[in-house]
Short mmCIF file of N, CA and C in Angstrom, two decimals:
data_model
loop_
_atom_site.label_atom_id
_atom_site.label_comp_id
_atom_site.label_asym_id
_atom_site.label_seq_id
_atom_site.Cartn_x
_atom_site.Cartn_y
_atom_site.Cartn_z
N MET J 26 -10.02 0.03 10.62
CA MET J 26 -8.98 1.03 10.39
C MET J 26 -7.73 0.34 9.86
N ALA J 27 -7.17 0.86 8.79
CA ALA J 27 -5.95 0.32 8.21
C ALA J 27 -4.84 0.34 9.25
N ARG J 28 -4.03 -0.69 9.22
CA ARG J 28 -2.92 -0.79 10.18
C ARG J 28 -1.61 -0.69 9.43
N LEU J 29 -0.74 0.18 9.90
CA LEU J 29 0.54 0.46 9.26
C LEU J 29 1.66 0.10 10.22
N LEU J 30 2.70 -0.53 9.69
CA LEU J 30 3.87 -0.85 10.49
C LEU J 30 5.08 -1.02 9.59
N VAL J 31 6.25 -0.97 10.16
CA VAL J 31 7.50 -1.27 9.47
C VAL J 31 8.00 -2.56 10.09
N ARG J 32 8.12 -3.60 9.25
CA ARG J 32 8.51 -4.90 9.80
C ARG J 32 9.38 -5.68 8.84
N SER J 33 10.14 -6.58 9.40
CA SER J 33 10.98 -7.50 8.63
C SER J 33 10.19 -8.77 8.35
N GLY J 34 10.75 -9.61 7.49
CA GLY J 34 10.14 -10.90 7.20
C GLY J 34 9.13 -10.86 6.06
N VAL J 35 8.98 -9.72 5.41
CA VAL J 35 8.00 -9.59 4.32
C VAL J 35 8.59 -10.12 3.02
N ASN J 36 9.83 -9.80 2.74
CA ASN J 36 10.49 -10.22 1.51
C ASN J 36 11.28 -11.51 1.79
N PRO J 37 10.83 -12.65 1.22
CA PRO J 37 11.53 -13.90 1.51
C PRO J 37 12.97 -13.91 1.02
N ASP J 38 13.30 -13.08 0.02
CA ASP J 38 14.68 -13.03 -0.48
C ASP J 38 15.59 -12.23 0.45
N GLU J 39 15.00 -11.33 1.22
CA GLU J 39 15.76 -10.51 2.17
C GLU J 39 14.95 -10.41 3.46
N PRO J 40 14.86 -11.50 4.22
CA PRO J 40 13.96 -11.53 5.39
C PRO J 40 14.31 -10.54 6.49
N ASP J 41 15.53 -10.05 6.55
CA ASP J 41 15.91 -9.10 7.60
C ASP J 41 15.63 -7.65 7.21
N MET J 42 15.29 -7.40 5.95
CA MET J 42 15.04 -6.03 5.49
C MET J 42 13.68 -5.54 6.01
N PRO J 43 13.65 -4.38 6.66
CA PRO J 43 12.36 -3.84 7.08
C PRO J 43 11.60 -3.31 5.86
N VAL J 44 10.29 -3.50 5.88
CA VAL J 44 9.43 -3.08 4.77
C VAL J 44 8.23 -2.34 5.35
N VAL J 45 7.86 -1.24 4.73
CA VAL J 45 6.63 -0.54 5.11
C VAL J 45 5.47 -1.45 4.72
N THR J 46 4.66 -1.79 5.71
CA THR J 46 3.58 -2.77 5.52
C THR J 46 2.26 -2.15 5.96
N LEU J 47 1.27 -2.26 5.08
CA LEU J 47 -0.06 -1.76 5.35
C LEU J 47 -1.01 -2.95 5.31
N VAL J 48 -1.85 -3.07 6.32
CA VAL J 48 -2.83 -4.15 6.38
C VAL J 48 -4.21 -3.52 6.28
N VAL J 49 -4.96 -3.95 5.24
CA VAL J 49 -6.31 -3.41 5.02
C VAL J 49 -7.33 -4.52 5.15
N ASP J 50 -8.49 -4.14 5.60
CA ASP J 50 -9.61 -5.08 5.77
C ASP J 50 -10.50 -4.98 4.52
N PRO J 51 -10.61 -6.08 3.74
CA PRO J 51 -11.45 -6.01 2.54
C PRO J 51 -12.92 -5.78 2.85
N ASP J 52 -13.33 -6.02 4.09
CA ASP J 52 -14.70 -5.76 4.51
C ASP J 52 -14.80 -4.48 5.33
N GLY J 53 -13.74 -3.69 5.29
CA GLY J 53 -13.67 -2.48 6.09
C GLY J 53 -14.23 -1.27 5.37
N PRO J 54 -13.81 -0.09 5.78
CA PRO J 54 -14.29 1.17 5.19
C PRO J 54 -13.97 1.23 3.69
N PRO J 55 -14.60 2.15 2.95
CA PRO J 55 -14.44 2.21 1.50
C PRO J 55 -12.99 2.28 1.00
N GLY J 56 -12.13 3.04 1.68
CA GLY J 56 -10.74 3.13 1.25
C GLY J 56 -10.01 1.81 1.35
N GLU J 57 -10.24 1.09 2.43
CA GLU J 57 -9.60 -0.21 2.59
C GLU J 57 -10.14 -1.20 1.56
N ASP J 58 -11.45 -1.17 1.35
CA ASP J 58 -12.06 -2.04 0.35
C ASP J 58 -11.48 -1.75 -1.04
N ALA J 59 -11.34 -0.48 -1.39
CA ALA J 59 -10.81 -0.10 -2.70
C ALA J 59 -9.38 -0.61 -2.88
N VAL J 60 -8.56 -0.42 -1.87
CA VAL J 60 -7.16 -0.88 -1.96
C VAL J 60 -7.12 -2.40 -2.07
N ALA J 61 -7.93 -3.10 -1.29
CA ALA J 61 -7.96 -4.57 -1.36
C ALA J 61 -8.38 -5.04 -2.75
N ARG J 62 -9.36 -4.38 -3.35
CA ARG J 62 -9.84 -4.77 -4.68
C ARG J 62 -8.78 -4.60 -5.76
N LEU J 63 -7.86 -3.68 -5.56
CA LEU J 63 -6.82 -3.45 -6.57
C LEU J 63 -5.97 -4.68 -6.83
N GLY J 64 -5.96 -5.61 -5.90
CA GLY J 64 -5.23 -6.86 -6.12
C GLY J 64 -5.72 -7.60 -7.36
N ASP J 65 -7.00 -7.44 -7.69
CA ASP J 65 -7.55 -8.09 -8.88
C ASP J 65 -7.09 -7.43 -10.17
N TYR J 66 -6.56 -6.24 -10.08
CA TYR J 66 -6.14 -5.47 -11.25
C TYR J 66 -4.63 -5.54 -11.47
N CYS J 67 -3.91 -6.01 -10.49
CA CYS J 67 -2.45 -6.03 -10.53
C CYS J 67 -1.93 -7.17 -11.41
N TYR J 68 -0.65 -7.08 -11.75
CA TYR J 68 -0.02 -8.22 -12.40
C TYR J 68 0.68 -9.05 -11.32
N GLU J 69 0.79 -10.33 -11.60
CA GLU J 69 1.29 -11.28 -10.62
C GLU J 69 2.73 -11.64 -10.94
N GLY J 70 3.56 -11.73 -9.90
CA GLY J 70 4.94 -12.15 -10.09
C GLY J 70 5.71 -12.17 -8.80
N ASP J 71 6.60 -13.15 -8.67
CA ASP J 71 7.49 -13.26 -7.51
C ASP J 71 6.74 -13.31 -6.19
N GLY J 72 5.62 -14.01 -6.15
CA GLY J 72 4.88 -14.16 -4.90
C GLY J 72 4.17 -12.92 -4.43
N ALA J 73 3.87 -12.01 -5.36
CA ALA J 73 3.19 -10.76 -5.01
C ALA J 73 2.36 -10.28 -6.19
N PHE J 74 1.44 -9.38 -5.89
CA PHE J 74 0.69 -8.68 -6.92
C PHE J 74 1.30 -7.28 -7.01
N HIS J 75 1.53 -6.80 -8.22
CA HIS J 75 2.19 -5.51 -8.40
C HIS J 75 1.26 -4.54 -9.11
N LEU J 76 1.08 -3.36 -8.52
CA LEU J 76 0.31 -2.30 -9.16
C LEU J 76 1.31 -1.43 -9.91
N LEU J 77 1.04 -1.23 -11.19
CA LEU J 77 1.93 -0.36 -11.97
C LEU J 77 1.90 1.05 -11.39
N PRO J 78 3.05 1.69 -11.29
CA PRO J 78 3.09 3.04 -10.74
C PRO J 78 2.34 4.06 -11.59
N THR J 79 2.05 3.71 -12.84
CA THR J 79 1.25 4.60 -13.69
C THR J 79 -0.23 4.47 -13.37
N ASP J 80 -0.62 3.49 -12.52
CA ASP J 80 -2.01 3.32 -12.09
C ASP J 80 -2.23 3.80 -10.66
N GLY J 81 -1.20 3.74 -9.84
CA GLY J 81 -1.32 4.17 -8.46
C GLY J 81 0.00 4.04 -7.75
N TRP J 82 0.11 4.66 -6.61
CA TRP J 82 1.35 4.65 -5.85
C TRP J 82 1.04 4.97 -4.40
N VAL J 83 2.08 4.92 -3.59
CA VAL J 83 1.97 5.27 -2.19
C VAL J 83 2.92 6.43 -1.91
N GLU J 84 2.44 7.41 -1.19
CA GLU J 84 3.26 8.54 -0.78
C GLU J 84 3.64 8.35 0.68
N HIS J 85 4.92 8.47 0.99
CA HIS J 85 5.41 8.36 2.37
C HIS J 85 5.83 9.75 2.85
N VAL J 86 5.43 10.09 4.05
CA VAL J 86 5.88 11.33 4.68
C VAL J 86 6.32 10.97 6.10
N LEU J 87 7.58 11.23 6.39
CA LEU J 87 8.12 10.99 7.72
C LEU J 87 8.30 12.34 8.40
N ASP J 88 7.65 12.51 9.56
CA ASP J 88 7.77 13.73 10.35
C ASP J 88 8.21 13.31 11.74
N GLY J 89 9.49 13.45 12.01
CA GLY J 89 10.03 12.97 13.28
C GLY J 89 9.97 11.46 13.30
N ASP J 90 9.18 10.91 14.23
CA ASP J 90 9.02 9.46 14.27
C ASP J 90 7.63 9.02 13.81
N CYS J 91 6.90 9.92 13.15
CA CYS J 91 5.56 9.60 12.65
C CYS J 91 5.62 9.41 11.13
N LEU J 92 5.27 8.22 10.69
CA LEU J 92 5.21 7.92 9.26
C LEU J 92 3.76 7.96 8.82
N GLU J 93 3.48 8.76 7.79
CA GLU J 93 2.16 8.76 7.18
C GLU J 93 2.30 8.18 5.78
N VAL J 94 1.41 7.27 5.46
CA VAL J 94 1.36 6.66 4.14
C VAL J 94 0.00 6.99 3.54
N ALA J 95 0.01 7.44 2.29
CA ALA J 95 -1.22 7.76 1.59
C ALA J 95 -1.23 7.03 0.26
N VAL J 96 -2.34 6.37 -0.04
CA VAL J 96 -2.47 5.59 -1.28
C VAL J 96 -3.20 6.46 -2.31
N ALA J 97 -2.54 6.69 -3.45
CA ALA J 97 -3.10 7.47 -4.55
C ALA J 97 -3.34 6.53 -5.73
N VAL J 98 -4.53 6.63 -6.34
CA VAL J 98 -4.88 5.76 -7.46
C VAL J 98 -5.62 6.58 -8.50
N TYR J 99 -5.28 6.33 -9.76
CA TYR J 99 -5.99 7.02 -10.84
C TYR J 99 -7.38 6.44 -11.01
N PRO J 100 -8.35 7.28 -11.40
CA PRO J 100 -9.73 6.83 -11.56
C PRO J 100 -9.89 5.63 -12.49
N PHE J 101 -9.10 5.55 -13.55
CA PHE J 101 -9.24 4.42 -14.47
C PHE J 101 -8.99 3.10 -13.74
N ALA J 102 -7.93 3.03 -12.95
CA ALA J 102 -7.62 1.79 -12.23
C ALA J 102 -8.72 1.46 -11.22
N LEU J 103 -9.23 2.46 -10.54
CA LEU J 103 -10.32 2.23 -9.60
C LEU J 103 -11.55 1.68 -10.34
N GLY J 104 -11.84 2.25 -11.49
CA GLY J 104 -12.98 1.79 -12.27
C GLY J 104 -12.84 0.34 -12.71
N GLN J 105 -11.62 -0.10 -12.94
CA GLN J 105 -11.38 -1.48 -13.37
C GLN J 105 -11.76 -2.50 -12.30
N VAL J 106 -11.83 -2.06 -11.05
CA VAL J 106 -12.22 -2.98 -9.96
C VAL J 106 -13.56 -2.58 -9.36
N GLY J 107 -14.33 -1.78 -10.10
CA GLY J 107 -15.68 -1.45 -9.68
C GLY J 107 -15.79 -0.42 -8.58
N VAL J 108 -14.78 0.44 -8.47
CA VAL J 108 -14.79 1.49 -7.44
C VAL J 108 -14.98 2.84 -8.13
N ASP J 109 -15.92 3.62 -7.64
CA ASP J 109 -16.20 4.94 -8.18
C ASP J 109 -15.22 5.95 -7.57
N ALA J 110 -14.36 6.49 -8.41
CA ALA J 110 -13.33 7.44 -7.93
C ALA J 110 -13.96 8.68 -7.29
N SER J 111 -15.18 9.04 -7.70
CA SER J 111 -15.81 10.23 -7.11
C SER J 111 -16.15 10.02 -5.64
N SER J 112 -16.09 8.78 -5.17
CA SER J 112 -16.29 8.50 -3.74
C SER J 112 -15.14 9.02 -2.90
N PHE J 113 -14.04 9.37 -3.57
CA PHE J 113 -12.83 9.83 -2.89
C PHE J 113 -12.49 11.23 -3.40
N PRO J 114 -13.04 12.25 -2.75
CA PRO J 114 -12.84 13.62 -3.25
C PRO J 114 -11.44 14.19 -3.04
N ASP J 115 -10.67 13.64 -2.08
CA ASP J 115 -9.31 14.14 -1.86
C ASP J 115 -8.42 13.73 -3.03
N ARG J 116 -7.55 14.63 -3.44
CA ARG J 116 -6.66 14.38 -4.56
C ARG J 116 -5.21 14.49 -4.10
N SER J 117 -4.34 13.81 -4.84
CA SER J 117 -2.92 13.84 -4.55
C SER J 117 -2.37 15.24 -4.81
N ALA J 118 -1.52 15.72 -3.92
CA ALA J 118 -0.89 17.03 -4.10
C ALA J 118 0.11 16.99 -5.25
N VAL J 119 0.68 15.81 -5.53
CA VAL J 119 1.67 15.73 -6.61
C VAL J 119 1.03 15.49 -7.97
N ASP J 120 -0.19 14.97 -8.01
CA ASP J 120 -0.93 14.81 -9.26
C ASP J 120 -2.42 14.83 -8.95
N PRO J 121 -3.07 15.95 -9.16
CA PRO J 121 -4.49 16.11 -8.80
C PRO J 121 -5.43 15.16 -9.55
N GLU J 122 -4.94 14.48 -10.57
CA GLU J 122 -5.78 13.50 -11.28
C GLU J 122 -6.00 12.25 -10.42
N ALA J 123 -5.09 11.97 -9.52
CA ALA J 123 -5.16 10.75 -8.71
C ALA J 123 -5.96 10.98 -7.43
N ALA J 124 -6.83 10.04 -7.14
CA ALA J 124 -7.64 10.09 -5.91
C ALA J 124 -6.84 9.53 -4.75
N MET J 125 -6.94 10.19 -3.61
CA MET J 125 -6.34 9.67 -2.38
C MET J 125 -7.39 8.78 -1.73
N VAL J 126 -7.15 7.48 -1.74
CA VAL J 126 -8.17 6.56 -1.27
C VAL J 126 -7.98 6.10 0.17
N LEU J 127 -6.77 6.25 0.70
CA LEU J 127 -6.52 5.76 2.05
C LEU J 127 -5.30 6.45 2.64
N ARG J 128 -5.39 6.73 3.94
CA ARG J 128 -4.25 7.27 4.69
C ARG J 128 -4.12 6.47 5.98
N ALA J 129 -2.88 6.25 6.37
CA ALA J 129 -2.61 5.57 7.64
C ALA J 129 -1.31 6.13 8.20
N GLU J 130 -1.17 6.05 9.51
CA GLU J 130 0.07 6.51 10.12
C GLU J 130 0.44 5.63 11.30
N CYS J 131 1.73 5.68 11.62
CA CYS J 131 2.22 4.94 12.78
C CYS J 131 3.54 5.57 13.23
N ALA J 132 3.92 5.25 14.45
CA ALA J 132 5.22 5.67 14.97
C ALA J 132 6.27 4.68 14.47
N VAL J 133 7.41 5.20 14.04
CA VAL J 133 8.50 4.36 13.53
C VAL J 133 9.83 4.84 14.09
N ASP J 134 10.80 3.98 14.03
CA ASP J 134 12.17 4.36 14.31
C ASP J 134 12.73 4.94 13.00
N PRO J 135 13.04 6.23 12.95
CA PRO J 135 13.50 6.83 11.69
C PRO J 135 14.72 6.14 11.09
N ASP J 136 15.62 5.64 11.93
CA ASP J 136 16.80 4.94 11.40
C ASP J 136 16.40 3.63 10.73
N ARG J 137 15.45 2.94 11.31
CA ARG J 137 14.97 1.69 10.70
C ARG J 137 14.20 1.99 9.42
N TYR J 138 13.37 3.02 9.45
CA TYR J 138 12.62 3.41 8.25
C TYR J 138 13.58 3.74 7.10
N ALA J 139 14.71 4.35 7.40
CA ALA J 139 15.69 4.71 6.37
C ALA J 139 16.21 3.48 5.62
N LEU J 140 16.08 2.31 6.20
CA LEU J 140 16.56 1.07 5.57
C LEU J 140 15.52 0.41 4.66
N THR J 141 14.30 0.94 4.64
CA THR J 141 13.23 0.31 3.86
C THR J 141 13.38 0.61 2.37
N PRO J 142 12.96 -0.33 1.52
CA PRO J 142 12.96 -0.06 0.09
C PRO J 142 11.83 0.92 -0.26
N PRO J 143 11.87 1.51 -1.44
CA PRO J 143 10.86 2.51 -1.83
C PRO J 143 9.56 1.86 -2.32
N LEU J 144 8.94 1.12 -1.43
CA LEU J 144 7.68 0.46 -1.77
C LEU J 144 6.88 0.25 -0.50
N THR J 145 5.65 -0.18 -0.68
CA THR J 145 4.80 -0.54 0.45
C THR J 145 4.15 -1.87 0.11
N ALA J 146 4.23 -2.82 1.03
CA ALA J 146 3.56 -4.11 0.88
C ALA J 146 2.20 -4.00 1.55
N VAL J 147 1.15 -4.25 0.79
CA VAL J 147 -0.21 -4.16 1.32
C VAL J 147 -0.79 -5.56 1.40
N PHE J 148 -1.22 -5.93 2.59
CA PHE J 148 -1.85 -7.23 2.80
C PHE J 148 -3.31 -7.01 3.16
N THR J 149 -4.14 -7.97 2.81
CA THR J 149 -5.55 -7.91 3.20
C THR J 149 -5.78 -8.91 4.32
N ALA J 150 -6.43 -8.45 5.36
CA ALA J 150 -6.76 -9.31 6.51
C ALA J 150 -7.78 -8.59 7.37
N GLY J 151 -8.62 -9.36 7.99
CA GLY J 151 -9.61 -8.80 8.90
C GLY J 151 -8.97 -8.35 10.19
N PRO J 152 -9.74 -7.64 11.02
CA PRO J 152 -9.21 -7.11 12.27
C PRO J 152 -8.87 -8.19 13.30
N ASP J 153 -9.33 -9.41 13.07
CA ASP J 153 -9.05 -10.50 13.99
C ASP J 153 -7.63 -11.04 13.84
N ARG J 154 -6.93 -10.63 12.79
CA ARG J 154 -5.58 -11.12 12.54
C ARG J 154 -4.57 -10.05 12.91
N ALA J 155 -3.61 -10.40 13.74
CA ALA J 155 -2.60 -9.43 14.18
C ALA J 155 -1.74 -9.00 12.99
N PRO J 156 -1.45 -7.70 12.87
CA PRO J 156 -0.66 -7.21 11.73
C PRO J 156 0.68 -7.91 11.58
N GLY J 157 1.31 -8.25 12.70
CA GLY J 157 2.61 -8.93 12.64
C GLY J 157 2.52 -10.35 12.12
N ASP J 158 1.32 -10.95 12.15
CA ASP J 158 1.13 -12.31 11.64
C ASP J 158 0.81 -12.33 10.15
N VAL J 159 0.34 -11.22 9.64
CA VAL J 159 -0.04 -11.15 8.23
C VAL J 159 1.23 -11.19 7.38
N GLY J 160 1.21 -12.03 6.37
CA GLY J 160 2.36 -12.15 5.49
C GLY J 160 3.30 -13.27 5.88
N THR J 161 2.98 -14.00 6.94
CA THR J 161 3.85 -15.10 7.37
C THR J 161 3.46 -16.42 6.72
N ASP J 162 2.29 -16.46 6.11
CA ASP J 162 1.80 -17.66 5.44
C ASP J 162 2.14 -17.54 3.95
N ALA J 163 2.51 -18.65 3.32
CA ALA J 163 2.86 -18.63 1.89
C ALA J 163 1.70 -18.17 1.02
N ASP J 164 0.47 -18.29 1.52
CA ASP J 164 -0.69 -17.86 0.75
C ASP J 164 -0.97 -16.36 0.89
N ASP J 165 -0.25 -15.68 1.76
CA ASP J 165 -0.42 -14.23 1.96
C ASP J 165 0.44 -13.48 0.95
N TRP J 166 -0.14 -13.17 -0.17
CA TRP J 166 0.58 -12.41 -1.19
C TRP J 166 0.26 -10.93 -1.03
N PRO J 167 1.28 -10.10 -0.94
CA PRO J 167 1.01 -8.66 -0.82
C PRO J 167 0.72 -8.02 -2.17
N ILE J 168 0.05 -6.90 -2.11
CA ILE J 168 -0.03 -6.00 -3.26
C ILE J 168 1.12 -5.03 -3.05
N VAL J 169 1.99 -4.94 -4.02
CA VAL J 169 3.17 -4.08 -3.90
C VAL J 169 2.90 -2.76 -4.62
N PHE J 170 2.96 -1.68 -3.85
CA PHE J 170 2.83 -0.33 -4.38
C PHE J 170 4.20 0.32 -4.34
N GLY J 171 4.61 0.90 -5.44
CA GLY J 171 5.84 1.68 -5.45
C GLY J 171 5.55 3.11 -5.10
N LEU J 172 6.57 3.93 -5.14
CA LEU J 172 6.39 5.35 -4.96
C LEU J 172 6.01 5.96 -6.31
N ARG J 173 5.54 7.18 -6.31
CA ARG J 173 5.12 7.83 -7.55
C ARG J 173 6.30 7.91 -8.51
N PRO J 174 6.05 7.55 -9.78
CA PRO J 174 7.15 7.62 -10.75
C PRO J 174 7.56 9.06 -11.01
N GLU J 175 8.83 9.25 -11.26
CA GLU J 175 9.33 10.59 -11.62
C GLU J 175 8.88 10.90 -13.04
N ARG J 176 8.58 12.14 -13.28
CA ARG J 176 8.15 12.54 -14.64
C ARG J 176 9.22 13.32 -15.31
#
C-alpha cells in the first residue's frame, strides 16, 4: 500500500520546508508499479526526476485533516513505460483523458500542509523501509509530480 506523509528534509535547498511525500513499492500493486516506472520516462535535474505536467500530475484534496492524493497520468506516458492505461479504468474528474493510477491518504496538520509547495515528491522503496527514512540517502532521487497545469 502506498504510504503518504507530509515531511521536511526532502528538498536539500530548503530542508525545513514540509513536502507532500508519497512512497511507492515498485514490486507492489499495479498502481504503485506504474508510478515507480514513470521515473524512467522523466527528465533528470537537480537531484530529482521530473514528470512533465502535460504527461501526468497529482491532485491534492484536503478535507479537514485528511489529505488525499491521486496520481493522474495520460495513456501515452504510461505506454512509454510499458503500462497499459486500460488497466486503470478510473479517470480524472478534471480531465477524463487521464487515468487515475493511484490514490493514497493520510492525516495531516492543515496548517503545516498549507506551507507545502504545489508538488509531490514520490520515492520508491519496499515496505521494509520506513517512510521517514526514504529520501535521506543521496541516492534516493524522488520523482517530482506537479499539480495539473492550468488551461
